[in-house]
Amino acid sequence: MKKKNVTYADIAAYTNLSKSTISRYFNNPDSLPLENQDKIAAALGTLGYKENKIARILANGKTEFIGVIIPNLYMHYYSEMLNQLLSTYETYGYKFLVFAGNSKKDVEKKYIEELLAYNIEGLIVLSPTLPSKELASYHIPVVAIEREDTYICSVNTDNYMGGIQATSLLHHSGCDILIHINSDVPDTTPAYGRIKGFLDICRERDIPHELLLTDLGDTYKENYERILKIVDMLDTKYPDKKKGIFMPNDTHANVLLNILIRKYGALPDTYRIVGFDNSPISEEAVIPISTVGQQIPTLAAQAMELLSMQMEERKKRKPVPLKEPIHKIITPILIRRETTD
Amino acid sequence: MKKKNVTYADIAAYTNLSKSTISRYFNNPDSLPLENQDKIAAALGTLGYKENKIARILANGKTEFIGVIIPNLYMHYYSEMLNQLLSTYETYGYKFLVFAGNSKKDVEKKYIEELLAYNIEGLIVLSPTLPSKELASYHIPVVAIEREDTYICSVNTDNYMGGIQATSLLHHSGCDILIHINSDVPDTTPAYGRIKGFLDICRERDIPHELLLTDLGDTYKENYERILKIVDMLDTKYPDKKKGIFMPNDTHANVLLNILIRKYGALPDTYRIVGFDNSPISEEAVIPISTVGQQIPTLAAQAMELLSMQMEERKKRKPVPLKEPIHKIITPILIRRETTD
DNA sequence: TTGTAAGCGTTATCAA
DNA sequence: TTGATAACGCTTACAA
């Protein structure tokens, strides 16, 4: 930094006005006579003024920062969600400070401390790591997206409805037996709704079914090997039945599809598949995969609305905090492609 | 805000020390006797002190902010790059202010103005929109990644080498004719190297080849339709020849693969395919696709090193700015899978 | 409509 | 080893 920054003081001196008047020019220009507005505008140009938001924040306390804690950007669901959040900048003007937590409790806590040190006005949490009770204890506006949310506001996909949609679609595709593969998610998380939806429909309509709760691994290779074993098992257990498989997400649905195609040369008539998320892979698979579409743009938009509401409330002279956390539910959209009838 | 924040003044009063001593405790604790260190530590706890980085920034000018301008997070390449950049937080401690520019010039300029208002210490630009000459004119440390970089530091994949690798692999797979499909990128961008590599090798080794420069569209549907036409064209033009296709990226390589599999039931012996990027789809395709792997973690790490070098230099009493922009080149890694021999 | 002066919560410079 | 005191650049009563 060779030369010092141009400040309000410089502009004030140059225009023979005071610092407060310069401040007014930026915050409420119409309160100045046009003559002075022009004079200041001209001065800004000739002096080469650059605004300093840091000083402004320190003075008025409004950072316009929102913190985001996200598990990773490797999975399309998360990166697309962040994409949508970032795009709300045009509407709300909030800037995003993003941390990709490696889902370790103390690391994420450290991130939040850091975010608080920057006086973030609100926090959006996609990571499932920290319990909502703890998040609530920071006493700043928080919105959770698709995670445990007992004590904080949240926006979730209607997973139960999604489970029902997927299950019904497979049933109507004439499957003899329905199988849902998933990991053993706790019933406090939104994703558990998919399992419940599956079971409720099967029981209600007396459909033969099987629930396979198992860890499918973290890499494509692991996924492939474990799902391959499941396919072998199903082929011996239900050789001639038409099997309707409800996969936990599109990535895994695609693995299943690839296995079947490599084994049978095509999608055999004894298999029907539904995925979850409507991520790009579901469309880009050899055979486009039917899936339950999460409405990511809507989820993001609603999250921002919920958060900005809380943040606005907080700026009032007499803020009334929410009595109860608000939970918004977004209905998923069933997308029929070629892996179902 | 009901209660005011706890500040150094409060701690000073509580411990009968001065604000400066409290500041020293945070910035250079060992300069205080242990006794006082403990006293202050205790006070922090009982008073419930939270650090305020905004005030610190205003006082010492070090924001530890890096701005990132990225085209979108929809494409895996960008989201993974951001992922890797974010993960350097553990090493460097810089926080990232991320803007997803919709690649409109004036919008991206506005973003940069905003970032400058937050006193970012450096800028990483993935978006190709603004010319490097303009970026250089902001006079802050900048690093470009895989984009036009005449006037600024940059980190790029060795695209020329990548083009050579892909072309050689297809040649060694016994193809009779090599075809490279790409969009008509200007020769100032790093990606042009792929085209040059392809042409140079083909000419040098006298390999029959064809270069198809055409826009493949922005959606999967458009990709599919346009590549389908190309396949039909190739099938009539070179019916019995073994065609080696070098696609501009894995997404498009996957589309081509899907088209062939749907047309022929398998990858016909008259086609071999190489993609570019090593994005997840290349592994997750029905037939795992050979590809030229961009080393995203390395690119990100080198970009951060280059940037932090410039930022450190700038903090010195007598900073010596770079005479010439530094350009780092990262060699890609050829990944042989099942779409080549 | 404008100006004065006291913050905002740190760091930095000098003395002691 | 410690403490005054003045920045940092802007906002905001309160006065004029």
XYZ file of C-alpha atoms in Angstrom, chain A residues 2-325:
324
model
C 1.944 3.036 -1.204
C -0.718 5.731 -1.099
C -3.406 5.950 1.532
C -7.013 5.353 0.657
C -9.301 8.202 -0.196
C -11.769 8.630 2.665
C -14.830 10.667 3.432
C -12.523 13.168 5.093
C -10.746 13.777 1.817
C -13.975 14.164 -0.078
C -15.285 16.466 2.611
C -12.205 18.650 2.402
C -12.341 18.715 -1.386
C -16.006 19.671 -1.517
C -16.083 21.929 1.515
C -18.700 19.731 3.112
C -18.553 17.563 6.209
C -18.017 13.848 6.604
C -21.627 13.377 7.646
C -22.814 14.968 4.461
C -20.671 12.618 2.455
C -22.133 9.744 4.427
C -25.606 11.020 3.653
C -24.740 11.145 -0.009
C -24.164 7.407 0.056
C -27.011 6.388 2.333
C -29.702 8.870 1.466
C -28.626 10.967 -1.492
C -31.987 12.662 -1.960
C -31.597 14.430 1.332
C -28.970 16.630 -0.325
C -29.629 19.367 -2.861
C -28.824 18.313 -6.385
C -26.049 20.817 -6.527
C -24.161 19.085 -3.730
C -24.938 15.654 -5.087
C -23.234 16.618 -8.301
C -20.346 18.238 -6.540
C -19.724 15.094 -4.507
C -20.194 12.802 -7.465
C -17.574 14.748 -9.342
C -15.195 14.637 -6.390
C -15.540 10.869 -6.135
C -14.358 10.538 -9.667
C -11.433 12.903 -9.542
C -10.224 11.659 -6.170
C -10.738 8.021 -7.121
C -12.771 7.021 -4.105
C -13.294 3.329 -3.275
C -15.853 2.411 -0.658
C -14.708 0.538 2.422
C -17.362 -1.824 3.656
C -15.295 -2.994 6.575
C -15.427 0.434 8.157
C -19.110 0.658 7.443
C -19.753 -2.686 9.068
C -17.834 -1.736 12.156
C -19.878 1.427 12.432
C -23.347 0.062 11.782
C -23.026 -3.610 12.544
C -24.559 -4.850 9.302
C -22.191 -7.212 7.552
C -24.543 -8.618 4.906
C -22.619 -11.852 5.397
C -24.285 -15.227 5.489
C -22.278 -18.239 6.569
C -22.732 -21.563 4.806
C -21.626 -24.896 6.196
C -21.727 -27.554 3.547
C -20.384 -31.126 3.714
C -18.662 -31.015 0.325
C -19.091 -29.838 -3.223
C -18.350 -33.189 -4.696
C -21.956 -34.313 -4.638
C -24.119 -32.578 -7.157
C -26.876 -31.976 -4.661
C -24.661 -29.750 -2.544
C -22.937 -27.882 -5.332
C -26.217 -27.136 -7.026
C -27.682 -25.946 -3.739
C -24.750 -23.602 -3.243
C -25.134 -22.473 -6.827
C -28.733 -21.526 -6.146
C -27.882 -19.831 -2.884
C -25.157 -17.749 -4.501
C -27.549 -16.697 -7.211
C -29.820 -15.031 -4.633
C -27.177 -12.324 -4.344
C -28.993 -10.393 -7.036
C -32.180 -10.435 -4.982
C -31.021 -10.056 -1.409
C -27.496 -8.662 -1.696
C -26.082 -10.976 0.940
C -22.549 -12.241 0.487
C -21.722 -15.837 1.302
C -18.836 -17.087 3.366
C -18.598 -20.749 2.536
C -16.981 -23.522 4.509
C -16.834 -27.072 3.280
C -16.765 -28.916 6.573
C -15.295 -32.340 6.454
C -18.141 -33.322 8.734
C -16.015 -33.375 11.843
C -17.726 -31.894 14.846
C -14.895 -29.827 16.245
C -13.833 -28.609 12.821
C -17.314 -27.391 12.046
C -17.537 -25.728 15.431
C -14.305 -23.911 14.676
C -15.747 -22.780 11.359
C -18.814 -21.407 13.071
C -16.694 -19.541 15.610
C -14.787 -18.006 12.755
C -17.985 -17.042 10.986
C -19.329 -15.451 14.143
C -16.124 -13.441 14.457
C -17.033 -11.913 11.123
C -20.429 -10.944 12.485
C -22.374 -13.000 9.993
C -26.013 -12.077 10.093
C -27.258 -15.571 9.438
C -26.211 -19.166 8.949
C -27.291 -21.835 6.491
C -26.423 -25.376 7.463
C -26.474 -28.275 5.052
C -24.059 -30.392 7.012
C -25.685 -32.985 9.277
C -22.848 -32.992 11.767
C -23.850 -30.620 14.544
C -27.109 -31.222 16.410
C -29.725 -28.531 15.911
C -29.835 -27.923 19.645
C -26.249 -26.766 19.512
C -26.809 -24.641 16.425
C -29.737 -22.978 18.142
C -27.522 -22.064 21.074
C -25.581 -19.538 18.995
C -28.644 -17.313 18.964
C -28.299 -16.110 15.412
C -30.721 -16.720 12.571
C -30.192 -20.241 11.239
C -31.819 -22.298 8.539
C -31.161 -25.992 8.073
C -31.663 -27.645 4.719
C -32.439 -31.358 4.638
C -31.010 -32.302 8.001
C -32.073 -32.808 11.602
C -33.921 -29.638 12.581
C -35.755 -30.044 15.887
C -34.599 -26.755 17.383
C -34.030 -24.594 14.303
C -35.863 -23.367 11.237
C -35.548 -25.543 8.196
C -36.500 -26.259 4.634
C -36.899 -29.871 3.634
C -38.094 -31.929 0.746
C -41.206 -33.881 1.557
C -39.304 -37.126 1.715
C -42.307 -39.115 2.849
C -44.212 -37.992 -0.215
C -41.165 -38.788 -2.317
C -41.076 -42.298 -0.905
C -44.729 -42.724 -1.714
C -44.303 -41.427 -5.257
C -41.409 -43.755 -5.979
C -43.123 -46.743 -4.451
C -46.393 -46.114 -6.283
C -44.620 -45.688 -9.589
C -42.882 -49.031 -9.200
C -46.131 -50.649 -8.121
C -47.956 -49.264 -11.133
C -45.131 -50.489 -13.338
C -46.428 -53.948 -12.516
C -43.643 -55.078 -10.231
C -44.211 -58.235 -8.220
C -41.957 -57.261 -5.387
C -40.647 -53.889 -4.295
C -37.218 -53.419 -2.813
C -35.890 -50.288 -1.158
C -32.183 -50.008 -0.577
C -30.956 -47.317 1.780
C -28.489 -46.705 4.540
C -29.708 -46.976 8.088
C -30.584 -43.300 8.584
C -31.879 -42.222 11.997
C -35.597 -41.449 12.110
C -34.857 -37.861 13.159
C -33.508 -36.960 9.736
C -35.734 -35.895 6.861
C -34.340 -38.658 4.659
C -35.941 -41.249 6.923
C -39.270 -40.201 5.421
C -38.373 -42.061 2.247
C -38.151 -45.319 4.132
C -41.356 -44.649 5.987
C -43.191 -43.735 2.791
C -41.995 -46.937 1.167
C -43.070 -49.117 4.075
C -46.418 -47.414 4.607
C -47.494 -47.817 0.985
C -46.325 -51.399 0.754
C -48.171 -52.352 3.914
C -51.262 -50.367 3.107
C -51.593 -51.964 -0.324
C -50.311 -55.333 0.732
C -47.418 -55.261 -1.681
C -44.642 -57.829 -1.205
C -41.572 -55.856 -0.299
C -38.150 -55.924 1.215
C -36.183 -53.184 2.949
C -32.422 -53.442 2.657
C -30.634 -51.129 5.053
C -26.944 -51.281 4.330
C -23.940 -49.097 3.783
C -23.144 -48.906 0.090
C -19.708 -47.370 0.547
C -18.171 -44.040 -0.348
C -16.635 -44.570 -3.767
C -17.971 -45.689 -7.101
C -15.959 -48.890 -6.837
C -17.387 -49.719 -3.434
C -20.872 -48.863 -4.615
C -20.412 -51.099 -7.614
C -19.182 -54.092 -5.678
C -21.844 -53.908 -3.001
C -24.712 -53.334 -5.377
C -23.409 -56.152 -7.560
C -23.734 -58.500 -4.597
C -27.247 -57.298 -3.968
C -28.174 -57.935 -7.604
C -26.810 -61.476 -7.409
C -28.769 -62.028 -4.233
C -31.983 -60.699 -5.729
C -31.534 -62.729 -8.909
C -31.301 -65.958 -6.942
C -33.967 -65.050 -4.410
C -36.553 -63.723 -6.867
C -35.450 -65.155 -10.249
C -38.676 -64.755 -12.195
C -40.332 -61.946 -10.336
C -40.463 -58.438 -11.681
C -38.444 -56.467 -9.182
C -39.061 -52.787 -8.526
C -36.002 -51.174 -6.954
C -36.216 -47.852 -5.167
C -32.657 -46.592 -4.807
C -31.593 -43.993 -2.230
C -30.251 -41.597 -4.860
C -29.481 -41.267 -8.542
C -25.811 -42.089 -8.235
C -26.635 -45.474 -6.803
C -29.507 -45.966 -9.207
C -27.064 -45.409 -12.041
C -24.659 -47.965 -10.616
C -27.469 -50.488 -10.451
C -28.491 -49.700 -14.009
C -24.932 -50.100 -15.279
C -24.609 -53.443 -13.545
C -27.819 -54.711 -15.095
C -26.883 -53.499 -18.554
C -23.472 -55.082 -18.352
C -25.005 -58.300 -17.081
C -27.984 -58.533 -19.434
C -27.076 -56.223 -22.319
C -30.171 -54.141 -21.632
C -32.560 -53.326 -18.809
C -34.220 -56.725 -18.315
C -37.981 -56.879 -18.041
C -37.572 -58.203 -14.504
C -36.203 -54.928 -13.209
C -37.603 -51.452 -12.782
C -35.680 -48.645 -11.120
C -36.434 -45.332 -9.446
C -33.782 -43.015 -8.083
C -33.905 -39.880 -5.975
C -32.705 -36.279 -6.506
C -32.989 -35.722 -10.254
C -29.302 -35.039 -10.431
C -27.654 -34.821 -13.864
C -26.583 -38.458 -13.850
C -30.234 -39.559 -13.876
C -30.684 -37.846 -17.232
C -27.250 -38.696 -18.561
C -27.368 -42.411 -17.807
C -27.472 -44.858 -20.740
C -31.117 -45.318 -20.076
C -32.529 -42.147 -18.520
C -33.552 -43.005 -14.986
C -36.929 -42.285 -13.420
C -36.421 -40.352 -10.240
C -37.981 -38.311 -7.480
C -36.840 -34.771 -8.205
C -35.691 -32.552 -5.381
C -36.594 -28.978 -6.211
C -33.250 -27.475 -5.373
C -33.964 -23.948 -6.644
C -37.113 -23.844 -4.537
C -35.374 -25.250 -1.483
C -32.661 -22.605 -1.783
C -35.092 -19.776 -2.389
C -37.272 -20.752 0.559
C -34.243 -21.098 2.791
C -33.144 -17.591 1.917
C -36.612 -16.223 2.496
C -36.819 -17.886 5.878
C -33.379 -16.651 6.802
C -33.827 -13.110 5.574
C -37.075 -12.894 7.479
C -35.271 -13.737 10.692
C -32.427 -11.379 9.874
C -34.778 -8.492 9.140
C -36.672 -9.091 12.347
C -33.446 -8.907 14.250
C -32.640 -5.450 12.923
C -35.827 -3.938 14.321
C -35.744 -1.839 17.476
C -37.820 -4.411 19.366
C -37.175 -7.781 17.732
C -39.676 -10.525 18.446
C -37.859 -13.828 18.161
C -39.743 -16.811 16.822
C -41.574 -18.804 19.468
C -41.206 -21.987 17.500
C -38.875 -22.857 14.643
